[in-house]
Amino acid sequence: MLTIASHLAVMNRLGRAMADPTRSRILLSLIGQPGYPAELARDLELTRSNVSDHLTCLRGCGIVAAIPEGRQTRYEIADPHLTRALLGLVDVVLAVEDGTGCVDENCDVPLCCGPGANA
């Protein structure tokens, strides 16, 4: 069971991971599919060492996992629940930024789209 302190640590790790635009770009790429450092560097127009440094940070934060494959290492989001949460966070921020309502037709979040939501 997570304590208040561990909840705070998780929030701080997520904040650190997403605070850097390059790490955010890498995360968005890995949400779509696992990747390899050389491919990420090429696709994101970054240096391989830059990508490796950011992947090290993301691994240290517990957000991505490194899976050895022979002489290569594949990186992916560490947990499918995290992928879902990150996508949900992006959806919420996008909905707020563009002024659209809730994108979830089955939304059960209090005060999101029901009575009193826009009060």
PDB file of C-alpha atoms in Angstrom, residues 5 41 70:
ATOM      1  CA  ALA A   5       5.276   9.917   1.246  1.00  0.00           C
ATOM      2  CA  ALA A  41      17.381   9.708 -32.054  1.00  0.00           C
ATOM      3  CA  GLY A  70      20.998  -9.292 -28.026  1.00  0.00           C
TER       4      GLY A  70
END
